[in-house]
Amino acid sequence: MKLFFILCMLTFPTISFCQSPGQQIVEGSKTLVELIKVIKTPRQNLTAQNFTPANNNAADSCVLKQRSDLCYKNNSSKVLTISIYKRNGDVYDTLPFTMKVLAQKQECWYELRAGIYKYKIEQDATTGKTILSEGEFKLEACENMVREISE
């Protein structure tokens, strides 16, 4: 902004030699008025003109984006594989979000879309995977859910 102002100030003397004195004042004042309008316009009006929050407090981004975090804390002594499937209408996504949670550790997914998810918790074993739990849960925006798994 300062660079623009300096550039305008350097341009005015060169323009004044080419124009008549009455025209100088009119053109200079028009430019000055436009410059003042730009400087006085609040930045929030320039970036988010259509957004009006429900209350006077600024809305959190997780509410606007409908996002939340989901963490699984493994209190057991086994390595677990957790898969979640997002529901779209009456069907679930074909590709799940999957992660391994080591014994006595916690792992998270960040910024998941709010909605209904199907989950499957499996135990890794030498003979294969054993399903420990399966079901559905609803993830609300800004909920930041932590689910604990114990033996």
CSV table of N, CA and C in Angstrom, one decimal:
chain,number,residue,atom,x,y,z
A,1,MET,N,0.8,-1.2,0.0
A,1,MET,CA,0.0,0.0,0.0
A,1,MET,C,0.9,1.2,0.0
A,2,LYS,N,1.9,1.2,0.8
A,2,LYS,CA,2.9,2.4,0.8
A,2,LYS,C,3.5,2.6,-0.5
A,3,LEU,N,3.8,1.4,-1.2
A,3,LEU,CA,4.5,1.5,-2.5
A,3,LEU,C,3.5,2.2,-3.5
A,4,PHE,N,2.2,1.8,-3.4
A,4,PHE,CA,1.2,2.4,-4.3
A,4,PHE,C,1.1,3.9,-4.1
A,5,PHE,N,1.1,4.3,-2.8
A,5,PHE,CA,1.0,5.7,-2.4
A,5,PHE,C,2.2,6.5,-2.9
A,6,ILE,N,3.4,5.9,-2.7
A,6,ILE,CA,4.7,6.6,-3.2
A,6,ILE,C,4.7,6.7,-4.7
A,7,LEU,N,4.2,5.7,-5.4
A,7,LEU,CA,4.1,5.7,-6.9
A,7,LEU,C,3.2,6.8,-7.3
A,8,CYS,N,2.1,6.9,-6.7
A,8,CYS,CA,1.1,8.0,-7.0
A,8,CYS,C,1.7,9.4,-6.8
A,9,MET,N,2.4,9.6,-5.7
A,9,MET,CA,3.0,10.9,-5.4
A,9,MET,C,4.1,11.2,-6.5
A,10,LEU,N,4.8,10.2,-7.0
A,10,LEU,CA,5.8,10.5,-8.0
A,10,LEU,C,5.2,10.8,-9.3
A,11,THR,N,4.0,10.2,-9.6
A,11,THR,CA,3.4,10.4,-10.9
A,11,THR,C,2.7,11.7,-11.0
A,12,PHE,N,2.2,12.3,-9.9
A,12,PHE,CA,1.4,13.5,-9.9
A,12,PHE,C,2.3,14.7,-10.5
A,13,PRO,N,3.5,14.9,-10.2
A,13,PRO,CA,4.3,16.0,-10.8
A,13,PRO,C,4.4,15.9,-12.3
A,14,THR,N,4.6,14.7,-12.8
A,14,THR,CA,4.8,14.5,-14.2
A,14,THR,C,3.5,14.8,-15.0
A,15,ILE,N,2.4,14.4,-14.4
A,15,ILE,CA,1.1,14.7,-15.0
A,15,ILE,C,0.7,16.1,-15.0
A,16,SER,N,1.2,16.9,-14.0
A,16,SER,CA,0.8,18.3,-13.9
A,16,SER,C,1.4,19.1,-15.0
A,17,PHE,N,2.5,18.7,-15.6
A,17,PHE,CA,3.1,19.5,-16.7
A,17,PHE,C,2.3,19.3,-18.0
A,18,CYS,N,1.5,18.3,-18.1
A,18,CYS,CA,0.8,18.0,-19.4
A,18,CYS,C,-0.6,18.5,-19.4
A,19,GLN,N,-1.1,19.0,-18.2
A,19,GLN,CA,-2.5,19.4,-18.2
A,19,GLN,C,-2.6,20.8,-17.8
A,20,SER,N,-3.8,21.3,-18.0
A,20,SER,CA,-4.1,22.7,-17.6
A,20,SER,C,-4.3,22.8,-16.1
A,21,PRO,N,-4.1,23.9,-15.4
A,21,PRO,CA,-4.2,24.0,-14.0
A,21,PRO,C,-5.6,23.6,-13.4
A,22,GLY,N,-6.7,23.9,-14.0
A,22,GLY,CA,-8.0,23.5,-13.5
A,22,GLY,C,-8.2,22.0,-13.6
A,23,GLN,N,-7.7,21.4,-14.6
A,23,GLN,CA,-7.8,20.0,-14.8
A,23,GLN,C,-7.0,19.2,-13.8
A,24,GLN,N,-5.8,19.8,-13.4
A,24,GLN,CA,-4.9,19.2,-12.4
A,24,GLN,C,-5.7,19.0,-11.1
A,25,ILE,N,-6.3,20.0,-10.7
A,25,ILE,CA,-7.0,19.9,-9.4
A,25,ILE,C,-8.1,18.9,-9.4
A,26,VAL,N,-8.9,18.8,-10.5
A,26,VAL,CA,-10.0,17.9,-10.6
A,26,VAL,C,-9.5,16.4,-10.6
A,27,GLU,N,-8.5,16.2,-11.5
A,27,GLU,CA,-8.0,14.8,-11.6
A,27,GLU,C,-7.3,14.4,-10.3
A,28,GLY,N,-6.5,15.3,-9.7
A,28,GLY,CA,-5.8,15.0,-8.5
A,28,GLY,C,-6.8,14.7,-7.3
A,29,SER,N,-7.9,15.5,-7.2
A,29,SER,CA,-8.8,15.2,-6.2
A,29,SER,C,-9.6,13.9,-6.4
A,30,LYS,N,-9.9,13.6,-7.6
A,30,LYS,CA,-10.5,12.3,-7.9
A,30,LYS,C,-9.7,11.1,-7.4
A,31,THR,N,-8.4,11.2,-7.8
A,31,THR,CA,-7.5,10.2,-7.4
A,31,THR,C,-7.3,10.1,-5.9
A,32,LEU,N,-7.3,11.2,-5.2
A,32,LEU,CA,-7.1,11.3,-3.8
A,32,LEU,C,-8.4,10.6,-3.1
A,33,VAL,N,-9.5,11.0,-3.6
A,33,VAL,CA,-10.8,10.4,-3.0
A,33,VAL,C,-10.8,8.9,-3.2
A,34,GLU,N,-10.4,8.4,-4.3
A,34,GLU,CA,-10.4,6.9,-4.6
A,34,GLU,C,-9.4,6.3,-3.6
A,35,LEU,N,-8.2,6.9,-3.4
A,35,LEU,CA,-7.2,6.4,-2.5
A,35,LEU,C,-7.7,6.3,-1.1
A,36,ILE,N,-8.4,7.3,-0.7
A,36,ILE,CA,-9.0,7.4,0.7
A,36,ILE,C,-10.0,6.3,0.9
A,37,LYS,N,-10.8,6.0,-0.2
A,37,LYS,CA,-11.8,5.0,-0.1
A,37,LYS,C,-11.2,3.6,0.1
A,38,VAL,N,-10.1,3.3,-0.6
A,38,VAL,CA,-9.4,2.1,-0.5
A,38,VAL,C,-8.8,1.9,0.9
A,39,ILE,N,-8.2,2.9,1.4
A,39,ILE,CA,-7.5,2.9,2.7
A,39,ILE,C,-8.5,2.7,3.8
A,40,LYS,N,-9.7,3.4,3.7
A,40,LYS,CA,-10.6,3.3,4.8
A,40,LYS,C,-11.5,2.1,4.8
A,41,THR,N,-11.6,1.3,3.7
A,41,THR,CA,-12.4,0.1,3.6
A,41,THR,C,-11.9,-0.9,4.6
A,42,PRO,N,-12.7,-1.4,5.5
A,42,PRO,CA,-12.2,-2.5,6.5
A,42,PRO,C,-11.8,-3.7,5.7
A,43,ARG,N,-10.8,-4.4,6.2
A,43,ARG,CA,-10.3,-5.6,5.6
A,43,ARG,C,-11.3,-6.7,5.6
A,44,GLN,N,-12.1,-6.8,6.7
A,44,GLN,CA,-13.1,-7.9,6.8
A,44,GLN,C,-14.1,-7.7,5.7
A,45,ASN,N,-14.4,-6.5,5.3
A,45,ASN,CA,-15.4,-6.3,4.2
A,45,ASN,C,-14.9,-6.8,2.9
A,46,LEU,N,-13.6,-6.7,2.7
A,46,LEU,CA,-13.0,-7.1,1.5
A,46,LEU,C,-12.9,-8.6,1.3
A,47,THR,N,-12.7,-9.4,2.5
A,47,THR,CA,-12.5,-10.8,2.4
A,47,THR,C,-13.8,-11.6,2.5
A,48,ALA,N,-14.7,-11.3,3.4
A,48,ALA,CA,-15.8,-12.1,3.7
A,48,ALA,C,-17.1,-11.2,3.7
A,49,GLN,N,-17.6,-10.9,2.5
A,49,GLN,CA,-18.7,-10.0,2.4
A,49,GLN,C,-20.0,-10.7,2.6
A,50,ASN,N,-20.2,-11.9,2.3
A,50,ASN,CA,-21.4,-12.6,2.4
A,50,ASN,C,-21.6,-13.4,3.7
A,51,PHE,N,-20.6,-13.5,4.5
A,51,PHE,CA,-20.7,-14.3,5.7
A,51,PHE,C,-21.2,-13.4,6.9
A,52,THR,N,-22.2,-13.8,7.5
A,52,THR,CA,-22.7,-13.1,8.7
A,52,THR,C,-22.9,-14.2,9.8
A,53,PRO,N,-22.1,-14.2,10.9
A,53,PRO,CA,-22.3,-15.2,11.9
A,53,PRO,C,-23.6,-15.1,12.6
A,54,ALA,N,-24.1,-16.2,13.2
A,54,ALA,CA,-25.4,-16.2,13.9
A,54,ALA,C,-25.4,-15.3,15.1
A,55,ASN,N,-24.2,-15.2,15.8
A,55,ASN,CA,-24.1,-14.3,16.9
A,55,ASN,C,-22.9,-13.3,16.6
A,56,ASN,N,-22.6,-12.5,17.6
A,56,ASN,CA,-21.6,-11.5,17.3
A,56,ASN,C,-20.2,-12.1,17.4
A,57,ASN,N,-20.0,-13.3,18.1
A,57,ASN,CA,-18.7,-13.9,18.2
A,57,ASN,C,-18.3,-14.5,16.8
A,58,ALA,N,-17.1,-14.4,16.5
A,58,ALA,CA,-16.6,-15.0,15.2
A,58,ALA,C,-16.8,-16.5,15.3
A,59,ALA,N,-17.3,-17.1,14.2
A,59,ALA,CA,-17.6,-18.5,14.2
A,59,ALA,C,-16.2,-19.3,14.0
A,60,ASP,N,-16.2,-20.4,14.6
A,60,ASP,CA,-15.0,-21.2,14.5
A,60,ASP,C,-14.9,-21.9,13.1
A,61,SER,N,-13.7,-22.2,12.6
A,61,SER,CA,-13.6,-22.7,11.3
A,61,SER,C,-14.1,-24.1,11.2
A,62,CYS,N,-14.1,-24.9,12.3
A,62,CYS,CA,-14.6,-26.3,12.3
A,62,CYS,C,-16.2,-26.2,12.1
A,63,VAL,N,-16.8,-25.2,12.5
A,63,VAL,CA,-18.3,-25.1,12.3
A,63,VAL,C,-18.5,-24.8,10.8
A,64,LEU,N,-17.8,-23.9,10.3
A,64,LEU,CA,-17.9,-23.5,8.9
A,64,LEU,C,-17.6,-24.6,7.9
A,65,LYS,N,-16.6,-25.4,8.2
A,65,LYS,CA,-16.2,-26.4,7.4
A,65,LYS,C,-16.8,-27.8,7.7
A,66,GLN,N,-17.5,-27.8,8.8
A,66,GLN,CA,-18.2,-29.1,9.3
A,66,GLN,C,-17.1,-30.2,9.5
A,67,ARG,N,-16.1,-29.9,10.2
A,67,ARG,CA,-15.0,-30.8,10.4
A,67,ARG,C,-14.8,-31.1,11.9
A,68,SER,N,-14.2,-32.3,12.2
A,68,SER,CA,-13.9,-32.7,13.6
A,68,SER,C,-12.8,-33.7,13.6
A,69,ASP,N,-12.2,-33.9,14.7
A,69,ASP,CA,-11.1,-34.8,14.9
A,69,ASP,C,-11.6,-36.1,15.6
A,70,LEU,N,-11.0,-37.2,15.3
A,70,LEU,CA,-11.4,-38.5,15.9
A,70,LEU,C,-10.1,-39.2,16.3
A,71,CYS,N,-10.0,-39.5,17.6
A,71,CYS,CA,-8.9,-40.2,18.1
A,71,CYS,C,-9.3,-41.5,18.8
A,72,TYR,N,-8.4,-42.5,18.6
A,72,TYR,CA,-8.6,-43.8,19.3
A,72,TYR,C,-7.4,-44.0,20.2
A,73,LYS,N,-7.7,-44.3,21.5
A,73,LYS,CA,-6.7,-44.6,22.5
A,73,LYS,C,-6.7,-46.1,22.8
A,74,ASN,N,-5.6,-46.8,22.5
A,74,ASN,CA,-5.5,-48.2,22.7
A,74,ASN,C,-5.0,-48.5,24.1
A,75,ASN,N,-5.8,-48.9,25.1
A,75,ASN,CA,-5.4,-49.2,26.4
A,75,ASN,C,-5.1,-50.7,26.6
A,76,SER,N,-5.2,-51.5,25.5
A,76,SER,CA,-4.9,-52.9,25.6
A,76,SER,C,-3.4,-53.2,25.3
A,77,SER,N,-3.1,-54.4,25.4
A,77,SER,CA,-1.7,-54.8,25.1
A,77,SER,C,-1.5,-55.4,23.7
A,78,LYS,N,-2.5,-55.1,22.9
A,78,LYS,CA,-2.4,-55.7,21.5
A,78,LYS,C,-2.4,-54.6,20.5
A,79,VAL,N,-1.9,-54.9,19.3
A,79,VAL,CA,-1.9,-53.9,18.2
A,79,VAL,C,-3.3,-54.0,17.5
A,80,LEU,N,-3.9,-52.9,17.3
A,80,LEU,CA,-5.3,-52.9,16.7
A,80,LEU,C,-5.3,-52.2,15.4
A,81,THR,N,-6.1,-52.6,14.5
A,81,THR,CA,-6.4,-52.0,13.2
A,81,THR,C,-7.8,-51.4,13.2
A,82,ILE,N,-7.9,-50.1,13.0
A,82,ILE,CA,-9.2,-49.5,13.0
A,82,ILE,C,-9.5,-48.9,11.6
A,83,SER,N,-10.7,-49.3,11.2
A,83,SER,CA,-11.2,-48.8,9.8
A,83,SER,C,-12.5,-48.1,10.0
A,84,ILE,N,-12.7,-46.9,9.4
A,84,ILE,CA,-13.9,-46.2,9.4
A,84,ILE,C,-14.4,-45.9,8.0
A,85,TYR,N,-15.7,-46.0,7.8
A,85,TYR,CA,-16.3,-45.8,6.4
A,85,TYR,C,-17.3,-44.7,6.6
A,86,LYS,N,-17.2,-43.7,5.8
A,86,LYS,CA,-18.2,-42.6,5.8
A,86,LYS,C,-19.5,-43.0,5.1
A,87,ARG,N,-20.6,-42.7,5.7
A,87,ARG,CA,-21.9,-43.0,5.1
A,87,ARG,C,-22.3,-41.8,4.1
A,88,ASN,N,-22.7,-42.2,2.9
A,88,ASN,CA,-23.2,-41.3,1.9
A,88,ASN,C,-24.6,-41.8,1.5
A,89,GLY,N,-25.6,-41.2,2.2
A,89,GLY,CA,-27.0,-41.6,1.9
A,89,GLY,C,-27.2,-42.9,2.6
A,90,ASP,N,-27.5,-43.9,1.8
A,90,ASP,CA,-27.8,-45.3,2.3
A,90,ASP,C,-26.6,-46.2,2.2
A,91,VAL,N,-25.6,-45.8,1.6
A,91,VAL,CA,-24.4,-46.6,1.3
A,91,VAL,C,-23.2,-46.0,2.0
A,92,TYR,N,-22.1,-46.9,2.2
A,92,TYR,CA,-20.9,-46.4,2.8
A,92,TYR,C,-19.8,-46.3,1.7
A,93,ASP,N,-18.8,-45.5,1.9
A,93,ASP,CA,-17.7,-45.4,1.0
A,93,ASP,C,-17.0,-46.7,0.9
A,94,THR,N,-16.6,-47.0,-0.3
A,94,THR,CA,-15.9,-48.3,-0.5
A,94,THR,C,-14.5,-48.4,0.0
A,95,LEU,N,-13.8,-47.2,0.1
A,95,LEU,CA,-12.5,-47.2,0.6
A,95,LEU,C,-12.5,-46.6,2.0
A,96,PRO,N,-12.1,-47.4,3.0
A,96,PRO,CA,-12.1,-46.9,4.4
A,96,PRO,C,-10.9,-46.0,4.7
A,97,PHE,N,-11.0,-45.3,5.8
A,97,PHE,CA,-9.8,-44.7,6.5
A,97,PHE,C,-9.3,-45.8,7.4
A,98,THR,N,-8.1,-46.2,7.3
A,98,THR,CA,-7.6,-47.3,8.2
A,98,THR,C,-6.3,-46.8,8.8
A,99,MET,N,-6.1,-47.2,10.1
A,99,MET,CA,-4.9,-47.0,10.8
A,99,MET,C,-4.6,-48.0,11.8
A,100,LYS,N,-3.3,-48.2,12.2
A,100,LYS,CA,-2.9,-49.2,13.2
A,100,LYS,C,-2.7,-48.3,14.5
A,101,VAL,N,-3.1,-48.9,15.6
A,101,VAL,CA,-2.9,-48.2,16.9
A,101,VAL,C,-2.1,-49.2,17.7
A,102,LEU,N,-0.9,-48.8,18.1
A,102,LEU,CA,0.0,-49.7,18.9
A,102,LEU,C,-0.6,-49.8,20.3
A,103,ALA,N,-0.1,-50.8,21.0
A,103,ALA,CA,-0.5,-51.0,22.4
A,103,ALA,C,-0.1,-49.8,23.3
A,104,GLN,N,-1.0,-49.3,24.1
A,104,GLN,CA,-0.8,-48.2,25.0
A,104,GLN,C,-0.5,-46.9,24.3
A,105,LYS,N,-1.0,-46.7,23.1
A,105,LYS,CA,-0.8,-45.5,22.3
A,105,LYS,C,-2.1,-44.9,21.8
A,106,GLN,N,-2.0,-43.7,21.3
A,106,GLN,CA,-3.2,-43.0,20.7
A,106,GLN,C,-2.9,-42.5,19.3
A,107,GLU,N,-3.8,-42.7,18.4
A,107,GLU,CA,-3.7,-42.2,17.1
A,107,GLU,C,-5.0,-41.4,16.7
A,108,CYS,N,-4.8,-40.5,15.8
A,108,CYS,CA,-6.0,-39.6,15.4
A,108,CYS,C,-6.1,-39.4,13.9
A,109,TRP,N,-7.3,-39.1,13.5
A,109,TRP,CA,-7.6,-38.6,12.2
A,109,TRP,C,-8.0,-37.1,12.4
A,110,TYR,N,-7.5,-36.2,11.6
A,110,TYR,CA,-7.8,-34.8,11.8
A,110,TYR,C,-8.7,-34.3,10.6
A,111,GLU,N,-9.6,-33.4,11.0
A,111,GLU,CA,-10.5,-32.7,10.0
A,111,GLU,C,-11.3,-33.7,9.2
A,112,LEU,N,-11.9,-34.7,9.9
A,112,LEU,CA,-12.9,-35.5,9.2
A,112,LEU,C,-14.2,-34.7,9.0
A,113,ARG,N,-14.9,-35.0,7.9
A,113,ARG,CA,-16.2,-34.4,7.7
A,113,ARG,C,-17.2,-34.9,8.7
A,114,ALA,N,-18.0,-34.1,9.2
A,114,ALA,CA,-19.1,-34.5,10.2
A,114,ALA,C,-20.0,-35.4,9.4
A,115,GLY,N,-20.6,-36.4,10.1
A,115,GLY,CA,-21.5,-37.3,9.6
A,115,GLY,C,-21.5,-38.6,10.3
A,116,ILE,N,-22.1,-39.6,9.7
A,116,ILE,CA,-22.3,-40.9,10.3
A,116,ILE,C,-21.2,-41.8,9.7
A,117,TYR,N,-20.5,-42.6,10.5
A,117,TYR,CA,-19.4,-43.4,10.1
A,117,TYR,C,-19.7,-44.9,10.7
A,118,LYS,N,-19.3,-45.8,9.9
A,118,LYS,CA,-19.3,-47.2,10.4
A,118,LYS,C,-17.8,-47.5,10.7
A,119,TYR,N,-17.6,-48.2,11.9
A,119,TYR,CA,-16.3,-48.5,12.3
A,119,TYR,C,-16.1,-50.0,12.5
A,120,LYS,N,-14.8,-50.4,12.4
A,120,LYS,CA,-14.5,-51.8,12.6
A,120,LYS,C,-13.1,-51.8,13.3
A,121,ILE,N,-13.1,-52.5,14.5
A,121,ILE,CA,-11.9,-52.6,15.2
A,121,ILE,C,-11.4,-54.1,15.2
A,122,GLU,N,-10.2,-54.3,14.7
A,122,GLU,CA,-9.7,-55.6,14.5
A,122,GLU,C,-8.4,-55.8,15.2
A,123,GLN,N,-8.1,-57.0,15.7
A,123,GLN,CA,-6.9,-57.3,16.4
A,123,GLN,C,-6.0,-58.0,15.5
A,124,ASP,N,-4.7,-57.6,15.4
A,124,ASP,CA,-3.8,-58.3,14.5
A,124,ASP,C,-3.3,-59.5,15.3
A,125,ALA,N,-3.3,-60.6,14.7
A,125,ALA,CA,-2.8,-61.9,15.3
A,125,ALA,C,-2.0,-62.6,14.2
A,126,THR,N,-1.3,-63.6,14.7
A,126,THR,CA,-0.5,-64.4,13.7
A,126,THR,C,-1.3,-65.2,12.8
A,127,THR,N,-2.5,-65.7,13.2
A,127,THR,CA,-3.4,-66.5,12.4
A,127,THR,C,-4.3,-65.6,11.5
A,128,GLY,N,-4.4,-64.3,11.7
A,128,GLY,CA,-5.2,-63.4,10.9
A,128,GLY,C,-5.8,-62.4,11.8
A,129,LYS,N,-6.7,-61.6,11.2
A,129,LYS,CA,-7.3,-60.5,12.0
A,129,LYS,C,-8.6,-61.0,12.7
A,130,THR,N,-8.8,-60.6,13.9
A,130,THR,CA,-10.0,-60.9,14.6
A,130,THR,C,-10.8,-59.7,14.9
A,131,ILE,N,-12.1,-59.7,14.5
A,131,ILE,CA,-12.9,-58.5,14.7
A,131,ILE,C,-13.3,-58.4,16.2
A,132,LEU,N,-12.9,-57.3,16.8
A,132,LEU,CA,-13.3,-57.1,18.2
A,132,LEU,C,-14.6,-56.3,18.4
A,133,SER,N,-14.8,-55.4,17.5
A,133,SER,CA,-16.0,-54.5,17.6
A,133,SER,C,-16.3,-54.0,16.2
A,134,GLU,N,-17.6,-53.7,16.1
A,134,GLU,CA,-18.1,-53.2,14.8
A,134,GLU,C,-19.4,-52.4,15.1
A,135,GLY,N,-19.6,-51.3,14.4
A,135,GLY,CA,-20.8,-50.5,14.7
A,135,GLY,C,-20.8,-49.2,13.9
A,136,GLU,N,-21.6,-48.3,14.4
A,136,GLU,CA,-21.7,-47.0,13.8
A,136,GLU,C,-21.6,-45.9,14.9
A,137,PHE,N,-21.2,-44.7,14.5
A,137,PHE,CA,-21.2,-43.6,15.4
A,137,PHE,C,-21.5,-42.3,14.6
A,138,LYS,N,-21.9,-41.3,15.2
A,138,LYS,CA,-22.2,-40.0,14.6
A,138,LYS,C,-21.1,-39.0,15.0
A,139,LEU,N,-20.4,-38.4,14.1
A,139,LEU,CA,-19.4,-37.4,14.4
A,139,LEU,C,-20.0,-36.0,14.1
A,140,GLU,N,-20.1,-35.2,15.2
A,140,GLU,CA,-20.6,-33.9,15.0
A,140,GLU,C,-19.4,-32.9,14.7
A,141,ALA,N,-19.8,-31.8,14.1
A,141,ALA,CA,-18.7,-30.8,13.9
A,141,ALA,C,-18.2,-30.2,15.2
A,142,CYS,N,-16.9,-30.1,15.2
A,142,CYS,CA,-16.2,-29.6,16.4
A,142,CYS,C,-16.2,-30.5,17.6
A,143,GLU,N,-16.6,-31.7,17.4
A,143,GLU,CA,-16.8,-32.6,18.6
A,143,GLU,C,-15.4,-33.1,19.1
A,144,ASN,N,-14.4,-33.4,18.3
A,144,ASN,CA,-13.1,-33.9,18.7
A,144,ASN,C,-13.2,-35.0,19.6
A,145,MET,N,-13.7,-36.1,19.1
A,145,MET,CA,-14.0,-37.3,19.9
A,145,MET,C,-12.8,-38.1,20.2
A,146,VAL,N,-12.7,-38.7,21.4
A,146,VAL,CA,-11.6,-39.6,21.8
A,146,VAL,C,-12.3,-40.9,22.2
A,147,ARG,N,-12.0,-42.0,21.6
A,147,ARG,CA,-12.6,-43.3,21.9
A,147,ARG,C,-11.5,-44.1,22.5
A,148,GLU,N,-11.8,-44.7,23.7
A,148,GLU,CA,-10.8,-45.6,24.4
A,148,GLU,C,-11.2,-47.0,24.1
A,149,ILE,N,-10.2,-47.8,23.9
A,149,ILE,CA,-10.4,-49.2,23.7
A,149,ILE,C,-9.5,-50.0,24.8
A,150,SER,N,-10.2,-50.8,25.5
A,150,SER,CA,-9.5,-51.6,26.6
A,150,SER,C,-9.8,-53.1,26.4
A,151,GLU,N,-9.1,-53.9,27.0
A,151,GLU,CA,-9.2,-55.3,26.9
A,151,GLU,C,-10.5,-55.8,27.4
